[in-house]
Short mmCIF file of C-alpha atoms in Angstrom, two decimals:
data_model
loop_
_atom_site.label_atom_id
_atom_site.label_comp_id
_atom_site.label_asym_id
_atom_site.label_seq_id
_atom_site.Cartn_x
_atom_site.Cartn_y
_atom_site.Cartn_z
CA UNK D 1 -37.33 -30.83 -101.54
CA UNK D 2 -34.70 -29.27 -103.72
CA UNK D 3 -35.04 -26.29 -104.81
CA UNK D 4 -33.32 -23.44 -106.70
CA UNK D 5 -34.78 -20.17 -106.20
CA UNK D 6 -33.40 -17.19 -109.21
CA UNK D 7 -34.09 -13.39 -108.61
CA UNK D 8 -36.52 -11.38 -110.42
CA UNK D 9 -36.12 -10.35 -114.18
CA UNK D 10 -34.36 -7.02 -114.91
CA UNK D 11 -33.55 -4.40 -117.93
CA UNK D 12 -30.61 -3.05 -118.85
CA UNK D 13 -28.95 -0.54 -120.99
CA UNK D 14 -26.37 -2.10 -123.50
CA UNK D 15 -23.04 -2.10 -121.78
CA UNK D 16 -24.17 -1.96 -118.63
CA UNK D 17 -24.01 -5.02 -116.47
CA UNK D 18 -26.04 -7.46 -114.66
CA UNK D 19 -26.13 -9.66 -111.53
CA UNK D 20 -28.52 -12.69 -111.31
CA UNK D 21 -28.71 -15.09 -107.87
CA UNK D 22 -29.65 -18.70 -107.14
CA UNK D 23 -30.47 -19.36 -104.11
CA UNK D 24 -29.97 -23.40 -103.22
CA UNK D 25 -32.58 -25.09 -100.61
CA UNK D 26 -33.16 -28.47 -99.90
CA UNK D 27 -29.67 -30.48 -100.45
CA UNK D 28 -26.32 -29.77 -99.25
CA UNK D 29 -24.93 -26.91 -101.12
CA UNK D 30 -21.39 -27.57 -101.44
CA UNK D 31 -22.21 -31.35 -102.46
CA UNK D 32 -22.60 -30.12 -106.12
CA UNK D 33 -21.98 -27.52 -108.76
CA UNK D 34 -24.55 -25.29 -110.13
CA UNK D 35 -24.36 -24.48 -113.68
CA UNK D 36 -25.82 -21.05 -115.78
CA UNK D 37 -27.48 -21.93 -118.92
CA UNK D 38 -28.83 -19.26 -120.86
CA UNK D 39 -32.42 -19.08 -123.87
CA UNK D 40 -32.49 -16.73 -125.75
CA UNK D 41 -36.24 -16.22 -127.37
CA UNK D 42 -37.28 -19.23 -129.59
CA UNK D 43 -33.69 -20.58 -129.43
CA UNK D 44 -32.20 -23.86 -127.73
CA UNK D 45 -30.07 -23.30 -124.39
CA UNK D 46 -26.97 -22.39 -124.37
CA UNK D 47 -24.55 -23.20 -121.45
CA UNK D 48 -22.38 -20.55 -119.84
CA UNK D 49 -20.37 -22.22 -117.05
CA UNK D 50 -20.12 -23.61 -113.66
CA UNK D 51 -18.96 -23.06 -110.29
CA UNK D 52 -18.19 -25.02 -107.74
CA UNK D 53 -19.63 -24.15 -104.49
CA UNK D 54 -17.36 -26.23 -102.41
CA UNK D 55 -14.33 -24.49 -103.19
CA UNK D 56 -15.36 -21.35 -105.42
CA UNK D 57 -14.01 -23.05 -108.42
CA UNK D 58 -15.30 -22.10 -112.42
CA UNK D 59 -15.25 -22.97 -115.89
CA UNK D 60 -16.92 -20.40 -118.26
CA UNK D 61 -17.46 -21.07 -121.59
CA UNK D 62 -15.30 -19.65 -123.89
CA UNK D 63 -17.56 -17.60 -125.33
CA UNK D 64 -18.45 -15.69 -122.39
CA UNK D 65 -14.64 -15.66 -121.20
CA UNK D 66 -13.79 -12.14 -119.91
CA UNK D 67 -17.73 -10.98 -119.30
CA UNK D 68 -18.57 -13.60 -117.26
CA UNK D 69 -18.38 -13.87 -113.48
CA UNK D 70 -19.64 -16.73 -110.89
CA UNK D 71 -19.40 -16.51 -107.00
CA UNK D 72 -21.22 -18.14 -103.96
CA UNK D 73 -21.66 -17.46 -100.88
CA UNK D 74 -22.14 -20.61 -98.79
CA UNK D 75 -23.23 -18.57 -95.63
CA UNK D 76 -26.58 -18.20 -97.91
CA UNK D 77 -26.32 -20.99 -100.22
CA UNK D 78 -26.45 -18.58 -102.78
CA UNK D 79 -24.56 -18.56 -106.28
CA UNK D 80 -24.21 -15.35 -108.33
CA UNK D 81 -23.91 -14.89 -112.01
CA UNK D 82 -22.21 -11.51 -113.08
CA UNK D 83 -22.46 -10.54 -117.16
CA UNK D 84 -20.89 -7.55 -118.64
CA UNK D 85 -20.61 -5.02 -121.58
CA UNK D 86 -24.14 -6.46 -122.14
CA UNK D 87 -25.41 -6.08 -125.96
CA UNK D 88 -28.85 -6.75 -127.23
CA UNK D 89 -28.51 -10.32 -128.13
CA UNK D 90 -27.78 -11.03 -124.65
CA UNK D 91 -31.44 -10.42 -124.27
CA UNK D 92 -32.45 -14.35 -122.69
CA UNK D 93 -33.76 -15.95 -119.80
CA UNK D 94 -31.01 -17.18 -117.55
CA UNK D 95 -31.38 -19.98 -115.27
CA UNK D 96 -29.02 -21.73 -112.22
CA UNK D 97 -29.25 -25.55 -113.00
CA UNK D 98 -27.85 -27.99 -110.45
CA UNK D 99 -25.41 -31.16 -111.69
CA UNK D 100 -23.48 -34.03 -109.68
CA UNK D 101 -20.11 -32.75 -110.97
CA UNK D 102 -18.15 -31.25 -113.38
CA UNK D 103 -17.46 -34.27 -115.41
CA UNK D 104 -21.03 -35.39 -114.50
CA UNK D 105 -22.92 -32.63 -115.81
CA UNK D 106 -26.56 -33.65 -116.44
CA UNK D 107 -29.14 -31.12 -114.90
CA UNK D 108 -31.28 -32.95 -112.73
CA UNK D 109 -32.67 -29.40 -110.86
CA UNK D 110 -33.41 -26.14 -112.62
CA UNK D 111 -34.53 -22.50 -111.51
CA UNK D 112 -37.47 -20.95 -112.78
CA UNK D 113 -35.58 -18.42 -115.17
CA UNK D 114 -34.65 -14.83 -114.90
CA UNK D 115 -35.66 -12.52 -117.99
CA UNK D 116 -32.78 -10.32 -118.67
CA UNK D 117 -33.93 -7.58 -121.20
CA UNK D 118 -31.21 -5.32 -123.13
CA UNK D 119 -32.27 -2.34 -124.48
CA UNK D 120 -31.37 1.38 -125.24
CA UNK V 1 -16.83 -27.14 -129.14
CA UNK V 2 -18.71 -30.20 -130.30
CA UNK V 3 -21.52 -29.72 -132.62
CA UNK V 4 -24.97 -31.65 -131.43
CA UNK V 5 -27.49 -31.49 -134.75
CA UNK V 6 -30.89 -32.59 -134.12
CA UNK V 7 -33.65 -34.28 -136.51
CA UNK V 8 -36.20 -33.07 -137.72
CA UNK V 9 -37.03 -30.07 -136.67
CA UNK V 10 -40.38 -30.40 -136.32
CA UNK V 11 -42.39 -33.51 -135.58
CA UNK V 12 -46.30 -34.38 -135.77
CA UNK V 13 -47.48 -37.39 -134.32
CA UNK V 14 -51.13 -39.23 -133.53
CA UNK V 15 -51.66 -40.12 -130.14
CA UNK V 16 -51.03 -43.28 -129.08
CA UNK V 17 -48.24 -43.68 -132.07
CA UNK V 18 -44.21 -43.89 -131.89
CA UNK V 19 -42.36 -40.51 -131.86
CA UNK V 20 -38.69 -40.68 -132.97
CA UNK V 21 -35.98 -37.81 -132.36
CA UNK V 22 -32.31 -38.06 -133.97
CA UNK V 23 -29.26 -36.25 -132.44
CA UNK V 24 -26.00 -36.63 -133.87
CA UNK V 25 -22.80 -35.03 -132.50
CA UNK V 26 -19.88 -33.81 -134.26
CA UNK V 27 -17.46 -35.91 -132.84
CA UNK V 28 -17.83 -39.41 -130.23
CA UNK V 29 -18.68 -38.64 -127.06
CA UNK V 30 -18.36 -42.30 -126.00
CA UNK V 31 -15.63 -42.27 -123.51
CA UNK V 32 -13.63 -45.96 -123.98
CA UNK V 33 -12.73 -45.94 -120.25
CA UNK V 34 -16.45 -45.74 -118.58
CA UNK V 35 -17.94 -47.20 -121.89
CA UNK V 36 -20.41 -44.26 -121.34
CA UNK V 37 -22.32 -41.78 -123.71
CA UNK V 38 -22.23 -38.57 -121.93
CA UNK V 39 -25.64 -37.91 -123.73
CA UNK V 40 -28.31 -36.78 -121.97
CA UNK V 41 -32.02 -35.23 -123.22
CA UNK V 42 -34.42 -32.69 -121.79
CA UNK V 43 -37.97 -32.18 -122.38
CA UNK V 44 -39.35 -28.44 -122.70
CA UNK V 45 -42.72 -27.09 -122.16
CA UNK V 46 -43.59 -23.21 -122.47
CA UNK V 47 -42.71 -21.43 -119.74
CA UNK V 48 -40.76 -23.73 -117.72
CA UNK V 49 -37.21 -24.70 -118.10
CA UNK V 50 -35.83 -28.23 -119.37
CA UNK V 51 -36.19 -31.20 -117.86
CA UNK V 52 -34.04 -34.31 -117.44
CA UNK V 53 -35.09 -37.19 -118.95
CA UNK V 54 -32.12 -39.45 -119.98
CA UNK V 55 -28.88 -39.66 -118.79
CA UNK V 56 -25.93 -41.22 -120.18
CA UNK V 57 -27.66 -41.72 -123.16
CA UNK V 58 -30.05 -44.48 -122.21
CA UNK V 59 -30.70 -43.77 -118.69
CA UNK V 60 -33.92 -42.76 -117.65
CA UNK V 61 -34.10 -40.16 -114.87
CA UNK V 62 -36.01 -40.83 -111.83
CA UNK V 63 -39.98 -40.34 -112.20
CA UNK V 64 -40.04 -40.34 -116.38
CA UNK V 65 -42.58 -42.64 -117.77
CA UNK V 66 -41.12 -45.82 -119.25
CA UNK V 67 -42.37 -44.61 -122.46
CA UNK V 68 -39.60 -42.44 -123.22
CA UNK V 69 -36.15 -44.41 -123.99
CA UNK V 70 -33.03 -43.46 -125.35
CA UNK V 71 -30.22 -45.44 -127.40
CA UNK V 72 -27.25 -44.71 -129.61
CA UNK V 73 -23.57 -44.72 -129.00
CA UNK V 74 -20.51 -42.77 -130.54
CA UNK V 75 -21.84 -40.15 -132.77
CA UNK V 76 -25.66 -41.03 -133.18
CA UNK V 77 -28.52 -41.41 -130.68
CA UNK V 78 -32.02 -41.34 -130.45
CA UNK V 79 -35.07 -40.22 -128.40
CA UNK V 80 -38.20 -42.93 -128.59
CA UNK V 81 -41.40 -42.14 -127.16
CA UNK V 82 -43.53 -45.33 -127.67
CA UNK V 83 -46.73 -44.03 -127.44
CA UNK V 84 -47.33 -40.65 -127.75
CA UNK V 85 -49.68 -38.78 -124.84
CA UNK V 86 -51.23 -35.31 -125.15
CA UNK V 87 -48.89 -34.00 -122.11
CA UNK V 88 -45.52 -35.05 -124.31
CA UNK V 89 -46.59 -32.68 -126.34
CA UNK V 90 -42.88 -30.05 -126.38
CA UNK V 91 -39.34 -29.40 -127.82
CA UNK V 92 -36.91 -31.96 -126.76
CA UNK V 93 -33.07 -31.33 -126.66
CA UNK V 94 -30.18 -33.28 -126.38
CA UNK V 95 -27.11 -32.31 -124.53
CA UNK V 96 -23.89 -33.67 -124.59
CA UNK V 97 -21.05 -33.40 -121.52
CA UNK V 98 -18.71 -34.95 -122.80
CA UNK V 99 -16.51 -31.82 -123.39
CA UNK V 100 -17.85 -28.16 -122.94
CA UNK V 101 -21.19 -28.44 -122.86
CA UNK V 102 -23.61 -28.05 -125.72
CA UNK V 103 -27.13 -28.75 -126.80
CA UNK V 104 -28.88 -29.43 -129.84
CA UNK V 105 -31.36 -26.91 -131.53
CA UNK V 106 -34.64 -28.89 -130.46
CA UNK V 107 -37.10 -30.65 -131.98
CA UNK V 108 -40.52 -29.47 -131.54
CA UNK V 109 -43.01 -32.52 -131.07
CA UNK V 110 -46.77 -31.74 -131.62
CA UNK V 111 -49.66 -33.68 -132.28
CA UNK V 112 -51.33 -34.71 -135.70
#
């Protein structure tokens, strides 16, 4: 069964930065892109970007332009979301969400969430 | 970036009875070529993240009930759930991919 597997929640001082995984089980990895979508508390998600695990491809949103940074590693069918100069209103759960393409992008497959926490 | 704006807000609903959720986008995201809505909606519980429900507007995803429909084109869609159950109880997004990704604020469906 498919599955998308996020690491654990962390805290961070603002303007520090922070890593968050996906690990990918179940389906062929490079067969689709995995998307980051972000919630911040009692708000709606808000999408981030994509990579492409076939060919290492993204598309950030331009909001996150600059701070943002996917990568995979198809040796552990593993995608990595890098955010910098975090503030507090980055505070949010982040999740990996899988989608058929990148002109295809409903999210049929989510992770659980990571809780990212900024605070002084 | 286009602008998805749900209706209402808030929702209360008896069992058994007809829930309706608006979305309206900012611009069409009907593309002429496909003749497709890139409109899809998600259902959210506390806790967990979305899930997919409808695709392409009017497409229901694998596994949903056949309760839950979806219809609209251009600018304006909506979300039916013909007969409410207690488990439906959520907020329910839409999401459009037609350009950059974006979703609408939620509306948060409860029972009367």
């Amino acid at each position: 069964q498919v599955e998308l597997v996020q690491s654990g929640a962390e805290v961070k001082k603002p303007g520090a930065s922070v890593r968050v995984s996906c690990k990918a089980s179940g389906y062929m990895f490079t067969g689709f892109y995995l998307h980051w979508v972000r919630q911040a508390p009692g708000q709606g998600p808000e999408w981030m970007g994509w990579i492409n695990p076939n060919r290492g491809g993204t598309h950030y949103d331009q909001k996150f332009q600059g701070r943002v940074t996917m990568t995979r590693d198809t040796s552990m069918n593993t995608v990595y979301m890098e955010l910098s100069r975090l503030k507090s209103d980055d505070t949010a759960i982040y999740y990996c969400a899988r989608a058929p393409s990148s002109g295809y992008s409903v999210f049929d497959y989510w992770g659980q969430g990571s809780l990212v926490t900024v605070s002084s | 970036d286009i602008v998805m704006t749900q209706s209402p807000d808030s929702l209360a609903v008896s069992l058994g009875e007809r829930a309706t959720i608006n979305c309206k986008s900012s611009q069409s995201i009907l593309y002429s070529s496909s003749n497709r809505n890139y409109l899809a909606w998600y259902q959210q519980k506390p806790g967990q993240p979305p899930k997919l429900l409808i695709y392409w507007a009017s497409t229901r995803q694998s596994g949903v009930p056949d309760r839950f429909s979806g219809s609209g084109s251009g600018t304006d869609f909506t979300l039916t759930i013909s007969s409410l159950q207690a488990e439906d109880v959520a907020t329910y997004y839409c999401q459009q991919y037609y350009g950059d990704i974006t979703f609408g604020q939620g509306t948060r469906l409860e029972t009367k």
